[in-house]
Tab-separated table of C-alpha atoms in Angstrom:
chain	number	residue	atom	x	y	z
A	1	MET	CA	113.200	129.724	78.169
A	2	GLN	CA	110.527	130.009	80.832
A	3	GLU	CA	111.843	129.559	84.361
A	4	PHE	CA	109.857	127.473	86.859
A	5	LYS	CA	109.816	127.585	90.654
A	6	PRO	CA	108.303	124.762	92.718
A	7	ILE	CA	104.895	125.509	94.194
A	8	LYS	CA	105.370	122.696	96.699
A	9	GLU	CA	108.430	120.884	98.019
A	10	GLY	CA	108.194	117.594	99.872
A	11	LYS	CA	110.935	115.552	101.467
A	12	VAL	CA	112.011	114.078	98.147
A	13	ARG	CA	109.777	115.611	95.460
A	14	GLU	CA	109.057	119.024	93.975
A	15	VAL	CA	105.840	120.093	92.273
A	16	TYR	CA	105.686	122.748	89.535
A	17	ASP	CA	102.640	124.467	88.065
A	18	ASN	CA	102.476	124.016	84.295
A	19	GLY	CA	99.176	125.735	83.635
A	20	GLU	CA	96.637	122.991	82.972
A	21	SER	CA	98.985	120.310	84.337
A	22	LEU	CA	101.608	119.779	87.016
A	23	ILE	CA	105.213	118.640	86.664
A	24	ILE	CA	106.234	116.377	89.550
A	25	VAL	CA	109.990	115.910	89.917
A	26	ALA	CA	111.418	113.050	91.980
A	27	THR	CA	114.747	114.352	93.275
A	28	ASP	CA	117.767	112.315	94.326
A	29	ARG	CA	117.139	113.255	97.951
A	30	ILE	CA	116.309	110.464	100.384
A	31	SER	CA	114.456	110.663	103.692
A	32	ALA	CA	114.171	108.361	106.674
A	33	PHE	CA	112.254	108.811	109.913
A	34	ASP	CA	110.768	111.999	108.373
A	35	VAL	CA	114.244	113.565	108.054
A	36	ILE	CA	115.939	114.474	104.761
A	37	LEU	CA	119.386	112.892	104.763
A	38	LYS	CA	122.491	114.901	103.884
A	39	ASN	CA	123.424	112.596	101.007
A	40	LYS	CA	121.812	112.398	97.619
A	41	ILE	CA	121.309	109.022	95.956
A	42	SER	CA	122.392	109.389	92.323
A	43	GLN	CA	119.746	108.235	89.778
A	44	LYS	CA	117.211	107.578	92.520
A	45	GLY	CA	114.729	110.148	91.211
A	46	ALA	CA	114.740	108.681	87.717
A	47	ILE	CA	114.303	105.136	89.041
A	48	LEU	CA	111.318	106.189	91.157
A	49	THR	CA	109.693	108.091	88.294
A	50	GLN	CA	110.107	105.261	85.802
A	51	MET	CA	108.868	102.701	88.341
A	52	SER	CA	105.751	104.773	89.021
A	53	LYS	CA	105.229	105.041	85.254
A	54	PHE	CA	105.327	101.244	84.986
A	55	TRP	CA	102.814	100.692	87.788
A	56	PHE	CA	100.430	103.421	86.581
A	57	GLY	CA	100.271	101.676	83.227
A	58	PHE	CA	99.845	98.270	84.855
A	59	THR	CA	96.901	99.305	87.039
A	60	LYS	CA	94.937	101.755	84.896
A	61	ASP	CA	92.212	99.115	84.512
A	62	ILE	CA	91.483	99.353	88.255
A	63	VAL	CA	91.448	103.134	88.745
A	64	PRO	CA	92.471	106.072	86.528
A	65	ASN	CA	95.726	107.812	87.474
A	66	HIS	CA	97.154	111.289	87.067
A	67	MET	CA	100.075	110.467	84.744
A	68	ILE	CA	100.108	112.268	81.394
A	69	SER	CA	103.717	111.741	80.254
A	70	THR	CA	107.302	111.225	81.370
A	71	GLU	CA	108.793	112.024	77.957
A	72	ALA	CA	111.207	114.960	78.011
A	73	ALA	CA	110.007	116.080	74.564
A	74	GLU	CA	106.520	116.620	76.021
A	75	MET	CA	107.789	118.779	78.896
A	76	PRO	CA	108.519	122.505	78.913
A	77	GLU	CA	112.132	123.171	77.882
A	78	PHE	CA	113.090	123.917	81.498
A	79	PHE	CA	112.534	120.234	82.383
A	80	ARG	CA	114.660	118.795	79.594
A	81	GLY	CA	117.969	119.658	81.232
A	82	GLU	CA	120.222	117.946	83.729
A	83	GLY	CA	118.470	116.980	86.936
A	84	PHE	CA	115.044	116.775	85.308
A	85	ALA	CA	115.201	114.375	82.360
A	86	GLY	CA	113.899	110.999	83.491
A	87	ASN	CA	112.975	112.419	86.907
A	88	SER	CA	109.917	114.373	85.769
A	89	MET	CA	106.296	113.385	85.239
A	90	LYS	CA	103.622	115.596	83.702
A	91	CYS	CA	100.410	115.004	85.643
A	92	GLN	CA	96.761	115.914	85.755
A	93	LYS	CA	95.831	118.464	88.400
A	94	LEU	CA	93.790	116.954	91.225
A	95	GLU	CA	92.311	117.969	94.534
A	96	MET	CA	94.358	115.594	96.667
A	97	LEU	CA	92.548	113.873	99.529
A	98	PRO	CA	94.369	114.294	102.876
A	99	ILE	CA	94.625	110.557	103.605
A	100	GLU	CA	97.635	108.262	103.156
A	101	CYS	CA	96.153	104.925	102.139
A	102	ILE	CA	98.415	102.287	103.663
A	103	VAL	CA	97.922	98.594	103.006
A	104	ARG	CA	99.812	95.824	104.807
A	105	GLY	CA	100.084	92.306	103.466
A	106	TYR	CA	102.725	91.136	105.948
A	107	ILE	CA	103.387	92.002	109.583
A	108	THR	CA	106.572	93.986	109.965
A	109	GLY	CA	107.983	97.302	111.164
A	110	SER	CA	105.744	99.348	113.429
A	111	GLY	CA	102.924	96.863	112.810
A	112	TRP	CA	104.979	94.053	114.315
A	113	GLU	CA	105.917	96.226	117.285
A	114	SER	CA	102.257	97.018	117.925
A	115	TYR	CA	101.183	93.393	117.520
A	116	GLN	CA	103.728	92.248	120.098
A	117	LYS	CA	102.250	94.679	122.623
A	118	ASP	CA	98.538	93.993	122.316
A	119	GLY	CA	97.797	91.775	119.329
A	120	THR	CA	96.590	94.641	117.142
A	121	VAL	CA	97.904	96.742	114.244
A	122	CYS	CA	96.443	100.244	114.061
A	123	GLY	CA	93.522	99.075	116.172
A	124	ILE	CA	92.810	96.022	114.013
A	125	ARG	CA	92.926	92.792	116.020
A	126	LEU	CA	94.894	90.039	114.304
A	127	PRO	CA	95.050	86.267	114.906
A	128	GLU	CA	97.209	85.043	117.764
A	129	GLY	CA	100.578	83.445	117.157
A	130	LEU	CA	101.744	85.437	114.140
A	131	GLN	CA	105.490	85.617	113.536
A	132	GLU	CA	107.501	88.624	112.426
A	133	SER	CA	107.300	89.084	108.623
A	134	GLN	CA	104.475	86.548	108.306
A	135	GLN	CA	101.905	87.036	105.575
A	136	LEU	CA	98.560	88.171	106.954
A	137	PRO	CA	95.409	86.132	106.243
A	138	GLU	CA	94.130	89.133	104.250
A	139	PRO	CA	95.694	92.529	103.508
A	140	ILE	CA	94.661	95.170	106.037
A	141	TYR	CA	93.957	98.861	105.405
A	142	THR	CA	95.576	101.204	107.940
A	143	PRO	CA	95.215	104.827	106.810
A	144	THR	CA	97.107	107.774	108.257
A	145	THR	CA	96.881	111.522	108.122
A	146	LYS	CA	99.051	113.290	105.559
A	147	ALA	CA	101.302	115.523	107.619
A	148	GLU	CA	103.099	118.652	106.502
A	149	LEU	CA	106.869	118.536	105.963
A	150	GLY	CA	108.686	117.942	109.250
A	151	LEU	CA	105.652	116.497	111.043
A	152	HIS	CA	104.723	112.866	111.547
A	153	ASP	CA	101.767	111.150	109.902
A	154	GLU	CA	99.314	109.814	112.486
A	155	HIS	CA	97.436	106.515	112.328
A	156	ILE	CA	93.687	106.926	112.061
A	157	THR	CA	90.740	104.549	111.941
A	158	PHE	CA	88.536	104.072	108.910
A	159	ALA	CA	85.817	106.017	110.779
A	160	ASP	CA	88.303	108.879	111.238
A	161	SER	CA	88.953	108.914	107.492
A	162	VAL	CA	85.212	109.201	106.834
A	163	GLU	CA	84.997	112.141	109.246
A	164	ILE	CA	87.995	113.910	107.665
A	165	LEU	CA	86.607	113.532	104.153
A	166	GLU	CA	83.068	114.452	105.230
A	167	LYS	CA	84.326	117.821	106.496
A	168	LEU	CA	85.810	118.539	103.071
A	169	HIS	CA	82.969	117.049	101.040
A	170	PRO	CA	79.687	116.936	102.972
A	171	ASN	CA	77.530	113.901	102.142
A	172	LYS	CA	80.432	112.375	100.190
A	173	GLY	CA	82.882	111.442	102.971
A	174	ALA	CA	81.690	107.869	103.467
A	175	GLU	CA	81.524	107.218	99.722
A	176	TYR	CA	85.024	108.528	99.102
A	177	ALA	CA	86.448	106.685	102.114
A	178	GLU	CA	84.919	103.384	100.971
A	179	LYS	CA	86.167	103.837	97.424
A	180	ILE	CA	89.770	104.685	98.292
A	181	LYS	CA	89.888	101.744	100.705
A	182	ALA	CA	88.573	99.391	98.009
A	183	TYR	CA	90.981	100.774	95.403
A	184	THR	CA	93.896	100.457	97.832
A	185	ILE	CA	93.212	96.773	98.504
A	186	ALA	CA	92.572	95.984	94.817
A	187	LEU	CA	95.763	97.741	93.676
A	188	TYR	CA	97.826	95.959	96.306
A	189	GLN	CA	96.426	92.536	95.503
A	190	LYS	CA	97.035	92.820	91.754
A	191	CYS	CA	100.527	94.264	92.108
A	192	ALA	CA	101.638	91.955	94.932
A	193	GLU	CA	100.614	88.909	92.893
A	194	TYR	CA	102.539	90.215	89.871
A	195	ALA	CA	105.615	91.115	91.944
A	196	TRP	CA	105.652	87.649	93.558
A	197	GLU	CA	105.984	86.102	90.098
A	198	LYS	CA	108.937	88.425	89.456
A	199	GLY	CA	110.711	87.444	92.674
A	200	ILE	CA	109.671	90.341	94.917
A	201	ILE	CA	107.368	90.385	97.944
A	202	ILE	CA	105.519	93.659	98.487
A	203	ALA	CA	105.134	93.632	102.254
A	204	ASP	CA	103.284	96.933	102.460
A	205	THR	CA	102.837	100.164	100.540
A	206	LYS	CA	100.867	103.392	100.436
A	207	PHE	CA	98.747	105.139	97.838
A	208	GLU	CA	97.333	108.636	97.551
A	209	PHE	CA	94.192	109.677	95.711
A	210	GLY	CA	92.643	112.896	94.499
A	211	LEU	CA	89.522	114.164	92.779
A	212	ASP	CA	89.363	115.361	89.193
A	213	PRO	CA	87.149	118.360	88.282
A	214	ASP	CA	84.143	116.027	87.862
A	215	GLY	CA	84.588	114.537	91.346
A	216	ASN	CA	85.987	111.221	90.134
A	217	ILE	CA	88.647	109.507	92.253
A	218	VAL	CA	92.050	109.382	90.559
A	219	LEU	CA	95.269	107.733	91.768
A	220	GLY	CA	97.995	110.340	92.251
A	221	ASP	CA	101.418	110.897	93.785
A	222	GLU	CA	103.973	108.066	93.331
A	223	MET	CA	103.159	104.382	93.137
A	224	LEU	CA	104.859	101.262	94.488
A	225	THR	CA	108.368	102.664	94.602
A	226	PRO	CA	111.079	101.672	97.082
A	227	ASP	CA	110.382	104.996	98.827
A	228	SER	CA	106.724	104.208	99.473
A	229	SER	CA	106.842	100.426	99.914
A	230	ARG	CA	108.653	97.540	101.554
A	231	PHE	CA	110.075	95.213	98.912
A	232	TRP	CA	111.594	91.885	100.005
A	233	PRO	CA	113.300	89.262	97.846
A	234	ARG	CA	111.072	86.186	97.489
A	235	GLU	CA	114.127	83.929	97.455
A	236	GLY	CA	115.107	83.105	101.019
A	237	TYR	CA	111.928	84.540	102.518
A	238	ALA	CA	111.024	82.949	105.839
A	239	PRO	CA	108.808	84.363	108.605
A	240	GLY	CA	110.131	84.656	112.138
A	241	ARG	CA	112.795	87.292	111.450
A	242	PRO	CA	113.381	90.596	109.650
A	243	GLN	CA	113.840	90.288	105.881
A	244	PRO	CA	116.483	91.752	103.574
A	245	SER	CA	114.969	94.458	101.407
A	246	PHE	CA	115.171	96.300	98.097
A	247	ASP	CA	113.905	99.527	99.608
A	248	LYS	CA	115.104	102.238	101.957
A	249	GLN	CA	114.626	99.936	104.949
A	250	PHE	CA	118.329	99.240	104.397
A	251	VAL	CA	119.006	102.942	105.075
A	252	ARG	CA	116.691	102.964	108.116
A	253	ASP	CA	118.468	99.938	109.568
A	254	TRP	CA	121.881	101.560	109.107
A	255	LEU	CA	120.703	104.754	110.785
A	256	LYS	CA	119.318	102.788	113.746
A	257	GLN	CA	122.692	101.082	114.136
A	258	ASN	CA	124.520	104.422	113.849
A	259	PRO	CA	122.503	106.909	115.910
A	260	ASP	CA	125.338	109.468	115.930
A	261	SER	CA	125.621	109.619	112.130
A	262	GLY	CA	123.992	113.024	111.872
A	263	TYR	CA	121.941	111.554	108.992
A	264	GLN	CA	125.063	111.357	106.819
A	265	LEU	CA	125.459	108.042	104.991
A	266	PRO	CA	128.848	106.563	104.061
A	267	GLU	CA	129.440	106.181	100.325
A	268	GLU	CA	129.202	102.383	100.448
A	269	VAL	CA	125.673	102.653	101.890
A	270	VAL	CA	124.735	105.145	99.155
A	271	ALA	CA	126.078	102.809	96.445
A	272	LYS	CA	124.337	99.776	97.917
A	273	THR	CA	121.050	101.679	98.187
A	274	VAL	CA	120.958	102.786	94.549
A	275	GLY	CA	122.009	99.273	93.543
A	276	LYS	CA	119.017	97.825	95.383
A	277	TYR	CA	116.649	100.348	93.778
A	278	LYS	CA	117.947	99.432	90.320
A	279	GLU	CA	117.676	95.714	91.010
A	280	ALA	CA	114.043	96.099	92.093
A	281	TYR	CA	113.232	98.148	88.988
A	282	GLU	CA	114.803	95.606	86.664
A	283	LEU	CA	113.149	92.603	88.308
A	284	LEU	CA	109.712	94.211	88.235
A	285	THR	CA	109.788	95.729	84.750
A	286	GLY	CA	111.996	93.186	83.009
A	287	GLU	CA	113.991	96.090	81.556
A	288	LYS	CA	117.559	97.227	82.173
A	289	PHE	CA	117.649	100.631	83.843
A	290	ALA	CA	119.435	103.042	81.523
């Protein structure tokens, strides 16, 4: 059996070179505040992979994506064993663009903190009188840099994103920046409307895009998972306060309340976290997570 070593390791994912394709493995690690926690969340990687698979299929009419297969039988033998089955996705190789495409449909988190200070979110002026967790009149696009492991992403303007992409692809930067912004908004709007019908509010999320060998923009990375999004239950939603969540905001909140934890979660927090991930998966897909 051929052995594989990751060519890239992120906070929670590992990437393996499979010749003409990549194998992306979502591990059971969890991160918060750009730190990898000491605990692992059992089954988390499989839930994230299967949720991304669902969304990639749901949105392929908007923009092509990099997913080839998540079936173990279509993977090299190395990825059919424990720790890989269900967690792994065979993907098209792309030249990833160094922009995190963040879209916000509701005002919360760092956006709410910024709005309270000066009425803006990432430099975008918003209407006066908004409440915490309120839906915005229109989704807003607030890109960031894509930092290396251990560093923080930095908010940038749309003009900054054009400049970054122009340096990589002269005479194409503005075109690529416009397209990934448009795709980001379109993906969010379609998926947020669907999720609402299933009982989940997608408050915000992020997407990543790359270029295929012909220069076409392709959606890559993960998609609309609890690791990359804020999911709130629709039932009981009311602006003017923080919302309960299906995502790792629950972990962030616990860490804020326990600053001396050393990034070690108690078992009840681990169990509650994986339970929330499963609940979100089952509500959105209509399938029991096995």
